[in-house]
Coordinates of C-alpha atoms in Angstrom, one line a residue:
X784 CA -7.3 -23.9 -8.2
X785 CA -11.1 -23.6 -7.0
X786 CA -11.3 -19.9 -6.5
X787 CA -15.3 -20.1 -6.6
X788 CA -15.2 -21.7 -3.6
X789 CA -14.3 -18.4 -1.6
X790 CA -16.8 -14.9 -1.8
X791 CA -15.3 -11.9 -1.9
X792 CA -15.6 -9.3 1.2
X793 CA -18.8 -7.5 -0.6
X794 CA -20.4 -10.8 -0.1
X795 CA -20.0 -11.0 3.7
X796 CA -20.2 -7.7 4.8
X797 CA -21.8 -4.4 4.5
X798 CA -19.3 -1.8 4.6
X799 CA -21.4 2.0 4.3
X800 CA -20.2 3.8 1.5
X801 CA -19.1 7.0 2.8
X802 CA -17.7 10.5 1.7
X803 CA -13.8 8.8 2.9
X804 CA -11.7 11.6 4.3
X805 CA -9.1 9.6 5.4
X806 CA -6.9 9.1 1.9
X807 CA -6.2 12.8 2.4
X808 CA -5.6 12.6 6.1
X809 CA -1.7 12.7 7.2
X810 CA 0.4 11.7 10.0
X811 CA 1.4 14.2 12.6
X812 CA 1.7 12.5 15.5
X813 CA 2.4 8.7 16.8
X814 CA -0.8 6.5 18.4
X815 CA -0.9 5.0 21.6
X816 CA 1.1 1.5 21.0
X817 CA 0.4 -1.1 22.8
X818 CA 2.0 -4.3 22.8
X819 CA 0.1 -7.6 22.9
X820 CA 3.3 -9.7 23.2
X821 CA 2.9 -11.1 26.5
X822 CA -0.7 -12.1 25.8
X823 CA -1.5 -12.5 22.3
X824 CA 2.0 -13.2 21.1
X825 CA 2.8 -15.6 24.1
X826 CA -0.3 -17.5 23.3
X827 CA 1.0 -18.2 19.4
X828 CA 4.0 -19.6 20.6
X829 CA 4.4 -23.7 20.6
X830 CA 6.1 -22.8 24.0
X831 CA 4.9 -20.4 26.1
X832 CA 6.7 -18.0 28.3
X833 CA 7.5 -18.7 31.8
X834 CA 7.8 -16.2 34.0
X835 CA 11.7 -15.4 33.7
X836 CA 11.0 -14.8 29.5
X837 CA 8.0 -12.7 30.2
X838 CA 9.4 -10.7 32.5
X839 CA 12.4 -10.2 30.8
X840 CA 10.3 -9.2 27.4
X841 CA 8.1 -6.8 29.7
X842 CA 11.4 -5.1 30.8
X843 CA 12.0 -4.8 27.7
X844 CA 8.9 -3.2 26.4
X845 CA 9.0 -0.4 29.3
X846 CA 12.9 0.7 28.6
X847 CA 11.7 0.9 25.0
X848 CA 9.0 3.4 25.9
X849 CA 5.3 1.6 25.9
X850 CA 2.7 3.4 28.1
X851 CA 0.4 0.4 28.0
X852 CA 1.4 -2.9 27.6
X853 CA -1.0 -6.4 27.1
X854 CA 0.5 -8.4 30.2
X855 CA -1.1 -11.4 30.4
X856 CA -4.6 -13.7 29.7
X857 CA -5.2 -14.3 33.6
X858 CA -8.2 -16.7 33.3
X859 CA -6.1 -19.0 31.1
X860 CA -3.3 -20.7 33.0
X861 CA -2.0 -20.9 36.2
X862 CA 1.5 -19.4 34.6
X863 CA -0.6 -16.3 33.0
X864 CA -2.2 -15.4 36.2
X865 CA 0.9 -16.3 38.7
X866 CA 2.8 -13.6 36.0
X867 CA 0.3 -10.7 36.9
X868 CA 0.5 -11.3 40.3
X869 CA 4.2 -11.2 39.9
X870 CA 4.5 -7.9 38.5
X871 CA 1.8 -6.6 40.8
X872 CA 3.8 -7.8 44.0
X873 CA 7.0 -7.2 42.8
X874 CA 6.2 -3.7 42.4
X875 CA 7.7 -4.3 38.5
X876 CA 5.1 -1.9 36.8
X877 CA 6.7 1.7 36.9
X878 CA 3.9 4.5 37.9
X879 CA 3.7 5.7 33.8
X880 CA 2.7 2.5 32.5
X881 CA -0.5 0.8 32.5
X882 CA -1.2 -3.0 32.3
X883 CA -4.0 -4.5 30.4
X884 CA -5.5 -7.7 31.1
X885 CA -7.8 -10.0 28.7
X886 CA -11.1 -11.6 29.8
X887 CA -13.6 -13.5 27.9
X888 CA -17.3 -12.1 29.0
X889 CA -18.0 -15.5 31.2
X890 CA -18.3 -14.7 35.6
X891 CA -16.2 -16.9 36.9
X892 CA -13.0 -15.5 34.1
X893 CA -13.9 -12.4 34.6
X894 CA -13.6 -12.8 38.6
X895 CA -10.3 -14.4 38.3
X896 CA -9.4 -11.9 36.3
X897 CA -9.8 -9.1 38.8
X898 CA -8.2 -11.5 41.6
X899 CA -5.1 -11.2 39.3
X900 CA -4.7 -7.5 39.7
X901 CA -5.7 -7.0 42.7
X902 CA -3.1 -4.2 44.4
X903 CA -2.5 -2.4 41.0
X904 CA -3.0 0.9 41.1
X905 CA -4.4 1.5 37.7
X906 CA -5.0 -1.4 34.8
X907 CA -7.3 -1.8 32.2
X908 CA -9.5 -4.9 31.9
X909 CA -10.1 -6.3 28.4
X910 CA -13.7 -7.6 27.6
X911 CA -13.9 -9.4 24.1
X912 CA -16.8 -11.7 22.6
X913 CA -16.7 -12.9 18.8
X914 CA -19.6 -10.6 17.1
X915 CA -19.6 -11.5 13.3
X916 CA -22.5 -13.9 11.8
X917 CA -20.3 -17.0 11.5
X918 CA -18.8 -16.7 14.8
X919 CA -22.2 -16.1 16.9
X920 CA -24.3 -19.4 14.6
X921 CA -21.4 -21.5 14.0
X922 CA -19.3 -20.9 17.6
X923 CA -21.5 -19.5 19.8
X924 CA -24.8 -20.5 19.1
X925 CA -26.1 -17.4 19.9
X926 CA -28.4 -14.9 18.2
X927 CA -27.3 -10.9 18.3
X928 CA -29.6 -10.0 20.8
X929 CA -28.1 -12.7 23.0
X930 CA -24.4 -11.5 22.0
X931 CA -25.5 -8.5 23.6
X932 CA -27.0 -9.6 26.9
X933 CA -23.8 -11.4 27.5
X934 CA -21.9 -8.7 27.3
X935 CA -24.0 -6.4 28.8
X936 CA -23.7 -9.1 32.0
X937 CA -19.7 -9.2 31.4
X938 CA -19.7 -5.2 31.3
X939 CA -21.7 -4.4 34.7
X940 CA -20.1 -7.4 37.0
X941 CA -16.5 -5.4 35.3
X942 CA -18.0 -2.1 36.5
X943 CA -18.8 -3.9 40.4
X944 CA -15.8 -5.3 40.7
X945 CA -13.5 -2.2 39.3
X946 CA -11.7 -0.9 42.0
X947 CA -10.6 3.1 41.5
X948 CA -8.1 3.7 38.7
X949 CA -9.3 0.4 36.8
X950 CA -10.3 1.5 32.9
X951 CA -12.0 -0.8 30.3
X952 CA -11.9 -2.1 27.2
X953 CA -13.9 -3.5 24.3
X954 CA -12.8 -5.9 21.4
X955 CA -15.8 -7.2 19.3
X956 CA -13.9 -9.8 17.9
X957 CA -13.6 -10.9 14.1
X958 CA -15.1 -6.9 13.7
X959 CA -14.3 -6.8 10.3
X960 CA -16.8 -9.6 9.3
X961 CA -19.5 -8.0 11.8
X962 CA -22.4 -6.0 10.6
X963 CA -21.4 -2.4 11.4
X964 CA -24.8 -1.3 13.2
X965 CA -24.2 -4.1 15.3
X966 CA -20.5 -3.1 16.3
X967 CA -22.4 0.3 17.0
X968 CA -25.1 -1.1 19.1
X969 CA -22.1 -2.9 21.4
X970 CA -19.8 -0.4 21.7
X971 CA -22.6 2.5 22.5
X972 CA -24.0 -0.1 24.7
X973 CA -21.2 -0.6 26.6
X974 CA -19.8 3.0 26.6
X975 CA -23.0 3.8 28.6
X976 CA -22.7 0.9 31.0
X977 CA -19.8 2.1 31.9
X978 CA -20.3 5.5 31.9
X979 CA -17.4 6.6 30.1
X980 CA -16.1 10.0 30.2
X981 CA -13.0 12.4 28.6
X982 CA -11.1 11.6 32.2
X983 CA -12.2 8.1 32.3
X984 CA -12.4 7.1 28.5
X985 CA -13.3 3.3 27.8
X986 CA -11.2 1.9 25.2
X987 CA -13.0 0.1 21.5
X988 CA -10.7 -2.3 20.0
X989 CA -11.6 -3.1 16.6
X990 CA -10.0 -6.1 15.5
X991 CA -8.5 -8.0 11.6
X992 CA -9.2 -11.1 13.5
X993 CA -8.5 -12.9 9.8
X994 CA -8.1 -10.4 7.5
X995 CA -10.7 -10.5 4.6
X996 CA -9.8 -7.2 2.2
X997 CA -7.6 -5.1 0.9
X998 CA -6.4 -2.0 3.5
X999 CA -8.8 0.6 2.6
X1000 CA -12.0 -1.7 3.1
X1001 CA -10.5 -1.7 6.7
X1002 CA -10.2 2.3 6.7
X1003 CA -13.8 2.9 5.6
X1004 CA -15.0 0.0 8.5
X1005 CA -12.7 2.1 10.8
X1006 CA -14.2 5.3 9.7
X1007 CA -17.3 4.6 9.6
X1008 CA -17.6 3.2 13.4
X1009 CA -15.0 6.6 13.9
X1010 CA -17.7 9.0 12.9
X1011 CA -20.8 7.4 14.4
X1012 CA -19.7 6.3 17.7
X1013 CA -21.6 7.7 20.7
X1014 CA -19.8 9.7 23.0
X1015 CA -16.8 10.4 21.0
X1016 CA -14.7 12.0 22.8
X1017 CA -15.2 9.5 25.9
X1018 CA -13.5 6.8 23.6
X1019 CA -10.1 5.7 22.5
X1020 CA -10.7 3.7 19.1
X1021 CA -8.4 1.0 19.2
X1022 CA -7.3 -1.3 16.1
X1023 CA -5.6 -4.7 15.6
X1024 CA -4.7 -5.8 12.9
X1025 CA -3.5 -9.4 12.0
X1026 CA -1.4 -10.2 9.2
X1027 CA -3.4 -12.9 6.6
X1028 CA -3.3 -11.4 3.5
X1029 CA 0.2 -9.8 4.4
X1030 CA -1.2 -6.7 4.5
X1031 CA -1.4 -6.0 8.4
X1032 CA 1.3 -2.6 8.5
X1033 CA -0.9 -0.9 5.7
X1034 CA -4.1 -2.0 7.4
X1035 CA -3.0 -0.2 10.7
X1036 CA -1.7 3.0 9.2
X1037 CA -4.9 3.4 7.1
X1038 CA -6.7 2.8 10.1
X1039 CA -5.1 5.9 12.0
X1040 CA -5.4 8.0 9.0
X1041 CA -9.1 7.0 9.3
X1042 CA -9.1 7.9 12.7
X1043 CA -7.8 5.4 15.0
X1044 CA -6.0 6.3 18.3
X1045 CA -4.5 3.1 19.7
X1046 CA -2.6 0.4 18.2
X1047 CA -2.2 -3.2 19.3
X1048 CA 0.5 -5.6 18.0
X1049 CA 3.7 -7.3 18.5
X1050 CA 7.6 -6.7 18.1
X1051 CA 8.6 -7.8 14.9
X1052 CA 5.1 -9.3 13.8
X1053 CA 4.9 -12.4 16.1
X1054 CA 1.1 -13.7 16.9
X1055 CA -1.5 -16.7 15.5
X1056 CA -1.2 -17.7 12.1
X1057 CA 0.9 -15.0 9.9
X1058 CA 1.2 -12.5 13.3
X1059 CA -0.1 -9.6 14.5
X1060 CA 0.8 -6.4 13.0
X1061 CA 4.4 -5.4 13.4
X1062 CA 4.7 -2.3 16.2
X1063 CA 8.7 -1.9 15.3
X1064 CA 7.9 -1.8 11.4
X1065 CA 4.8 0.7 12.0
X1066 CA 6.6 2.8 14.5
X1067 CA 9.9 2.9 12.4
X1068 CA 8.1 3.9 9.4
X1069 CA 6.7 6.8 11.5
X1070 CA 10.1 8.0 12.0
X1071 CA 11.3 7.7 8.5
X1072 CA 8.5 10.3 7.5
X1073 CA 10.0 12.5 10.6
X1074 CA 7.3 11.9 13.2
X1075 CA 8.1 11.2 16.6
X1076 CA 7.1 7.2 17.1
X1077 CA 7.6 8.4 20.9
X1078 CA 9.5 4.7 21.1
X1079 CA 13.3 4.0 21.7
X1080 CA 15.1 1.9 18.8
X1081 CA 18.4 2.7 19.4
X1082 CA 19.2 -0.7 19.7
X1083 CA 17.6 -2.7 17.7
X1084 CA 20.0 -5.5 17.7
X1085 CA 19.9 -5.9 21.3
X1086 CA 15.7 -6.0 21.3
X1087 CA 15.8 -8.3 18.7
X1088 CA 18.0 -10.6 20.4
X1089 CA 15.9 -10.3 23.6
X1090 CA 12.8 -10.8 21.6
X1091 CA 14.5 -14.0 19.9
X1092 CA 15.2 -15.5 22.9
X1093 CA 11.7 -15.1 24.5
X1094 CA 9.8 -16.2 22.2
X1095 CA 12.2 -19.1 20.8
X1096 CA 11.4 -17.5 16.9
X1097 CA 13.9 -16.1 14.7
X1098 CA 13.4 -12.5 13.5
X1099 CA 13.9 -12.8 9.6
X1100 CA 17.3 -11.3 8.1
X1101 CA 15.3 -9.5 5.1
X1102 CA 12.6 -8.1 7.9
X1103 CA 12.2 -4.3 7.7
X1104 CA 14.6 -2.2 9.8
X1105 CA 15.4 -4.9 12.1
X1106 CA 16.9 -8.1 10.0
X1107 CA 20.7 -8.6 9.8
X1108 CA 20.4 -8.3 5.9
X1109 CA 18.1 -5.0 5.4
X1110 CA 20.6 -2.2 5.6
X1111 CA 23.0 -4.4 3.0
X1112 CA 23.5 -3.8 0.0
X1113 CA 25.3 -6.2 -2.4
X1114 CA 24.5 -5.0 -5.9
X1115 CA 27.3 -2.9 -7.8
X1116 CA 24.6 -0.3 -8.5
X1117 CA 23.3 0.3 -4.9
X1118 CA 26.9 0.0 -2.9
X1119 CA 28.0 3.0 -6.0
X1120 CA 25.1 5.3 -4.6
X1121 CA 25.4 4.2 -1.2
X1122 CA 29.0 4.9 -1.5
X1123 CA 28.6 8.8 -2.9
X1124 CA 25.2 9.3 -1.0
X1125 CA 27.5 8.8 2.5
X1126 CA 30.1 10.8 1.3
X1127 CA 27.7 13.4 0.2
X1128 CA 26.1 13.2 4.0
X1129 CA 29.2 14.0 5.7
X1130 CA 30.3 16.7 3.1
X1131 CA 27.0 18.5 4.0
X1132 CA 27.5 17.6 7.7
X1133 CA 30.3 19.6 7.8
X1134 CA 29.0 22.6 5.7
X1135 CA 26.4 23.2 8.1
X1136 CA 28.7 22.2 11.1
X1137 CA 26.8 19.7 12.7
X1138 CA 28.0 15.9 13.8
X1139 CA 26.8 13.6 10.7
X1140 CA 24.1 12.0 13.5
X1141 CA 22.4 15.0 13.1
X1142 CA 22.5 16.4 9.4
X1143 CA 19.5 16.1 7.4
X1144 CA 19.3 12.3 6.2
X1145 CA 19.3 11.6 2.2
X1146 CA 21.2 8.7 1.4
X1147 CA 20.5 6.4 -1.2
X1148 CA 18.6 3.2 -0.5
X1149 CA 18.9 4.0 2.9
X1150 CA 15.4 5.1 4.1
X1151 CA 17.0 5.7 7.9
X1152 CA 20.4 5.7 9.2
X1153 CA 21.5 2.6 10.2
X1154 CA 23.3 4.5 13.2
X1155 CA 20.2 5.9 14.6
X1156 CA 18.8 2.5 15.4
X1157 CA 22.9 1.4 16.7
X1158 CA 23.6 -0.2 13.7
X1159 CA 27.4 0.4 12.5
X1160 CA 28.0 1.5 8.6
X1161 CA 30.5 -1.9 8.8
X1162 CA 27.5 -4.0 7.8
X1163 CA 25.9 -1.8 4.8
X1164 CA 28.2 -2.7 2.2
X1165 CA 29.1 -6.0 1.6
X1166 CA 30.9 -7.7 -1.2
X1167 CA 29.9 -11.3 -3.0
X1168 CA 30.1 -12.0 -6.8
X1169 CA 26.7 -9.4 -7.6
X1170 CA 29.2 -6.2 -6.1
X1171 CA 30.8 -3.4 -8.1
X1172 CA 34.1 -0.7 -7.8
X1173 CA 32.0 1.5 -5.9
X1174 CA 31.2 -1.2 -2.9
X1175 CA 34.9 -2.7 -2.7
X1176 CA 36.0 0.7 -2.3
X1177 CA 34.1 2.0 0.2
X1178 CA 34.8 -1.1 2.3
X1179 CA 39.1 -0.9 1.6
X1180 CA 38.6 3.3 2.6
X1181 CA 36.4 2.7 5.3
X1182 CA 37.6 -0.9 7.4
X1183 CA 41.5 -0.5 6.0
X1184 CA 42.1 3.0 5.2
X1185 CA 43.0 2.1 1.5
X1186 CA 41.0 4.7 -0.8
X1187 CA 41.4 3.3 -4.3
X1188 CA 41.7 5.7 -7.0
X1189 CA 38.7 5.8 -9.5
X1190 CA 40.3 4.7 -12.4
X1191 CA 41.7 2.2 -10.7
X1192 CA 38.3 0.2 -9.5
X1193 CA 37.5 -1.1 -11.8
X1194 CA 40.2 -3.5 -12.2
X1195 CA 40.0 -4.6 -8.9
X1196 CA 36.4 -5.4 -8.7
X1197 CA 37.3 -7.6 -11.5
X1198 CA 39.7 -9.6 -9.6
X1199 CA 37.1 -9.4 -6.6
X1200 CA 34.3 -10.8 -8.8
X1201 CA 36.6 -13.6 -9.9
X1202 CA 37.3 -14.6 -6.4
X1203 CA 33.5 -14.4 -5.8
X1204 CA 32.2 -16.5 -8.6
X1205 CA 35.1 -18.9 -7.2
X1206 CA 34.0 -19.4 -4.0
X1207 CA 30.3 -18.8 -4.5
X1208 CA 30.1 -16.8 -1.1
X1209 CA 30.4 -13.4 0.8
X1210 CA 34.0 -11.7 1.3
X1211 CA 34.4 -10.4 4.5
X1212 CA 36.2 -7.1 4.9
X1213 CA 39.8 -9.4 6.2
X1214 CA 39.3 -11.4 2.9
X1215 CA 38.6 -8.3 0.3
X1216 CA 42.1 -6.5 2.2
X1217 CA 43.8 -9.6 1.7
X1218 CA 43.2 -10.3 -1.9
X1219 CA 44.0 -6.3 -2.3
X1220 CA 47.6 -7.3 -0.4
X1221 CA 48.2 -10.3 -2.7
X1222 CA 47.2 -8.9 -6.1
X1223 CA 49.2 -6.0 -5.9
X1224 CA 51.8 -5.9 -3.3
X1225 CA 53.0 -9.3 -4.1
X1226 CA 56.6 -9.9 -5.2
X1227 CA 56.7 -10.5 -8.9
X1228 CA 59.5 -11.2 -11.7
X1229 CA 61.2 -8.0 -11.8
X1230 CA 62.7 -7.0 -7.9
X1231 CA 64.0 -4.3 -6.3
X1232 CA 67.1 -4.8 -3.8
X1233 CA 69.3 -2.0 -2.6
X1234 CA 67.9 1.9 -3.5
X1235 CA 68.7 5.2 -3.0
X1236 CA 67.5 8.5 -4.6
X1237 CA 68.3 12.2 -3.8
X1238 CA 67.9 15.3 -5.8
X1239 CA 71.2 16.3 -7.2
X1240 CA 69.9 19.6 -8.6
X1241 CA 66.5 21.5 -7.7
X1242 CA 64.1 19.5 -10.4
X1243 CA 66.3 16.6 -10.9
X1244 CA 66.5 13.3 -8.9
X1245 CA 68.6 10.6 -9.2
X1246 CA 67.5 6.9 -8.1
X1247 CA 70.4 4.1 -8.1
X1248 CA 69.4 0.7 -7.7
X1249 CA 70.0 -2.9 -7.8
X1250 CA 67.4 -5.1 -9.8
X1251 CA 66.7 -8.5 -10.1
X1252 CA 64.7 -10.3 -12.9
X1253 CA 65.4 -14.2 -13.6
X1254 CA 68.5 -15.3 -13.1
X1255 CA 69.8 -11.6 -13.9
X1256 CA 70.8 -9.1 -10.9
X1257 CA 72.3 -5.7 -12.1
X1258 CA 72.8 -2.1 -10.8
X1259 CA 71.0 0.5 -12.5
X1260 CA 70.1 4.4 -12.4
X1261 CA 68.1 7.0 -13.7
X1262 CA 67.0 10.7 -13.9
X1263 CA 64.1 12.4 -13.4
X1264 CA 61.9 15.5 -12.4
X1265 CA 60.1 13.1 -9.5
X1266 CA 61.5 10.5 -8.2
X1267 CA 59.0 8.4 -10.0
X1268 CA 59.8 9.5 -13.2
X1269 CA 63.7 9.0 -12.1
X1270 CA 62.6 4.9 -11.3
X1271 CA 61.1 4.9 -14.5
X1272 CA 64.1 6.0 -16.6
X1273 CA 66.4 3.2 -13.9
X1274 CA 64.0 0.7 -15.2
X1275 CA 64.1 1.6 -18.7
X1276 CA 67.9 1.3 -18.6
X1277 CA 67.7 -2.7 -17.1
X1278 CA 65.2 -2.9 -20.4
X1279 CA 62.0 -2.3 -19.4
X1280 CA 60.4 0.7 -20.8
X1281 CA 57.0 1.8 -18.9
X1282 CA 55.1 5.0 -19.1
X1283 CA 53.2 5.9 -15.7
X1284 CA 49.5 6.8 -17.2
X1285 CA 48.2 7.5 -13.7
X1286 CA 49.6 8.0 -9.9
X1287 CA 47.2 8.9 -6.8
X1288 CA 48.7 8.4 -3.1
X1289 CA 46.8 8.4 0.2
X1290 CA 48.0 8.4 4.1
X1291 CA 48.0 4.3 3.6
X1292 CA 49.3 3.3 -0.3
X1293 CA 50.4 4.7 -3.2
X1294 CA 48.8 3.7 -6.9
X1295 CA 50.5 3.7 -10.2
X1296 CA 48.6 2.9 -13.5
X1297 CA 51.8 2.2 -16.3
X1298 CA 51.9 0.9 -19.8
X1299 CA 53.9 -2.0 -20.3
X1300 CA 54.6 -2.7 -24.5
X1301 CA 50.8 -1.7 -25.3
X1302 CA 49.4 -3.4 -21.8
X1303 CA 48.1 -1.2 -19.2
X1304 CA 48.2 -2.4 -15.5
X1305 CA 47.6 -1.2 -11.9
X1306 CA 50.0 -1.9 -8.9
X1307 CA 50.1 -0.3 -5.6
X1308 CA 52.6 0.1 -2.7
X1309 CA 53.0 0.7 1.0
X1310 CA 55.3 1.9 3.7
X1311 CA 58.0 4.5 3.0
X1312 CA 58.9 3.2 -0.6
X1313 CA 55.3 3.3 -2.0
X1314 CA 55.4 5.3 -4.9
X1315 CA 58.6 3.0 -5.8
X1316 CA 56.7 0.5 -5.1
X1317 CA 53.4 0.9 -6.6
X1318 CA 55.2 1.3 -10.2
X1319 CA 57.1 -2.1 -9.7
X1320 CA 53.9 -3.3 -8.9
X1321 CA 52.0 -2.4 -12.0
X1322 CA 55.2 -3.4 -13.9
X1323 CA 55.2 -6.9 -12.8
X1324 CA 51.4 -7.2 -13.8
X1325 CA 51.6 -5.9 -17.4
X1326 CA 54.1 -8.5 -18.0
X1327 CA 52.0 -11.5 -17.0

């Protein structure tokens, strides 16, 4: 492939060197998120959203807890700017959440802009121009000195036409390919035009427009403008990160560890090209290290439907936290620790007397609890021909009540793998119960008719039957200390000679493990005659 037909970053922009402190920085608290769905999300969609989808996403975006949320691109279309007004005359935007608006730096945009929210109480209007050396010769035709004038312009009609409670904001577009004195000289520039203050901060959003390095070459260009921006404490340093190289999560949190205070994305990654960086993934992965994300995920199944639907694009089943595959597991290996690391969960839920929902969380290949973000433990085990004994277990004890015996396992996740490698396909919970049914509750050579046992003396029971095998029906007994052991001797005396190596018995089945003439085989039984029935069972397998 012609690889020298690309530079590296170093060869297209200066990024200072710097003494970083951000690698040893660490995350205390959640940034401001801010959701550019309904603007830059909407905009990479082959079908925009009409009203009713918009409004339904933006209903969604306040239940789940955004303070500020990206509404809309008024300039652009008559359907963006009829949305604002929408939500501005419908009285839609509750009195804790602040919308943004996008404008290019052009007069007549940004006046049509302002029309647009009209009768908010607060918003904040978004000023961006692309800054970096291709952009302003290739695009714009425009040197940096006239970058700046235009903005300048842009900035004070913004500041005539701001009405009280109106805030701004600042993206110098394709940032991270712009020479970082000149990001300085805007964003100072503009922080003075509009004479921002601690209670009326103006917002800098630097953006990945295309990302172009790994995620600490972002950090140190985030750092560097962190530390040398005017007015500090009169700004809210804003990043967006897009998704190019794949990298946009790590980009964004080495960007707050760097000392950004505002995040802009969308739910589940959607935007241009490979998407904007992914707000549930970042916010998620926040509370995984126990930090607040200050967002409600509690049902992710139900935002990810409503998110499907509005934008017409499938979430992916292997996406972090929110695909229908991620909290799965069907290797033998992970369903075995899965298995114990749940068991283990509740075990220490009840030592410290606490519901499970709220003991400490340390399960194996589970970085969350599925229930947290109202996802049911029926969906983390599943069984195809990759599983093991420790995943068909745990889904017989947990959707059936049947709680195999250990030593016992193994030999039916070898009649579960034959099924699977059948088939080529999933077993549902209904399918793995069933096959349990037929492989060892079926009727086989040897039955049992009429039975009764009692104990004629204390230690000694007696079990009188009739049994069938073939074409040969006879009426047997037998003795015993247990009135397993008495079956065994009422078998023996019909000529079939067993020895019970293992018997376990729950609230649901019984499970006998016999030797049959050197064979050893498994058989289970329910209902009132399981024990009986569990060593008939195991009989009529050894003798297959």
């Amino acid at each position: 492939m012609p690889h020298h037909r690309y530079r590296p970053f170093q060869e297209r922009v200066n990024v200072p060197s710097a003494d970083r402190s951000w690698p040893s920085a660490r995350f205390e608290r959640a940034p401001l998120w801010v959701p550019v769905d309904l603007r830059d999300g909407n905009q990479a969609l082959a079908e925009p959203m009409d009203t009713p989808r918009k409004r339904r996403l933006f209903d969604l975006l306040v239940a789940t807890g955004f303070k500020e949320i990206e509404v809309g691109y008024p300039s652009a279309s008559r359907t963006d700017f009829d949305f604002v007004r929408h939500l501005v005359t419908g009285g839609a935007v509750p009195d804790d959440v602040t919308p943004v608006v996008f404008t290019p730096a052009r007069p007549d945009l940004i006046d049509r802009t302002f029309d647009a929210i009209a009768g908010l109480p607060r918003a904040v209007v978004h000023l961006y121009i692309a800054t970096s050396p291709v952009w302003r010769d290739v695009v714009l035709g425009r040197d940096r000195g006239e970058v700046w004038r235009a903005v300048r312009e842009a900035a004070e009609r913004m500041a005539r036409r701001a009405a009280p409670g109106v805030r701004f904001q600042f993206s110098p577009e394709t940032f991270n390919l712009t020479e970082p004195d000149f990001v300085l000289e805007l964003c100072d520039g503009l922080t003075e035009v509009w004479d921002a203050s601690p209670d009326r901060p103006v917002t800098h959003n630097l953006p990945a427009t295309v990302e172009i390095a790994t995620p600490n070459v972002y950090a140190d260009q985030i750092e560097y403008v962190h530390r040398h921006l005017a007015r500090r404490d009169s700004v809210i340093l804003s990043v967006h990160p897009h998704n190019d190289r794949g990298t946009g999560v790590a980009c964004a949190e080495l960007a707050v560890l760097a000392g950004a205070q505002r995040v802009e994305g969308c739910l589940f990654g959607n935007g241009e090209r490979t998407g904007n960086v992914d707000l549930v993934t970042l916010a998620l992965n926040l509370y995984a290290q126990g930090v607040d994300p200050m967002l409600d995920f509690g049902d992710i199944d139900a935002m990810r439907e409503t998110v499907e639907h509005c934008n017409r694009l499938p979430v992916h089943p292997r996406h972090p936290y929110a695909g229908d595959l991620v909290h799965t597991a069907f290797s033998g290996t992970h369903q075995d620790a899965i298995s114990k690391g749940l068991a283990e969960h509740a075990r220490t839920a009840r030592e410290l007397g606490v519901p499970a929902s709220r003991a400490p969380w340390a399960v194996p290949y589970l970085p969350i609890d599925p229930a947290d973000v109202g996802r049911s433990y029926e969906a983390i085990i599943r069984v195809n021909s990759q599983s093991g004994k420790g995943g068909t277990a745990y889904l017989l004890r947990t959707q059936h009540g049947v709680d195999l015996p250990p030593r016992m396992r193994p030999d039916f996740s070898r009649v579960v793998q034959e099924a699977t490698d059948d088939t080529g396909r999933e077993m549902t919970p209904k399918e793995l119960y069933e096959l349990f049914r037929s492989t060892y509750l079926g009727v086989g050579d040897v039955r049992l008719h009429d039975w009764s046992a009692y104990e004629e003396a204390p230690g000694v029971h007696r079990f009188v039957c009739t049994l069938e095998a073939g074409d040969r029906v006879g009426d047997h007994e037998g003795t015993g200390g247990s009135l397993v052991s008495a079956f065994v001797d009422a078998l023996a005396g019909a000529g079939h000679t067993l020895d019970v190596v293992d018997y376990a018995e729950d609230a649901t089945a019984a499970y006998a493990e016999c030797r049959v003439d050197g064979r050893t085989a498994w058989g289970a039984g329910e209902g009132s005659s399981a024990a009986v029935q569990a060593v008939l069972s195991a009989l009529n397998r050894a003798m297959r």
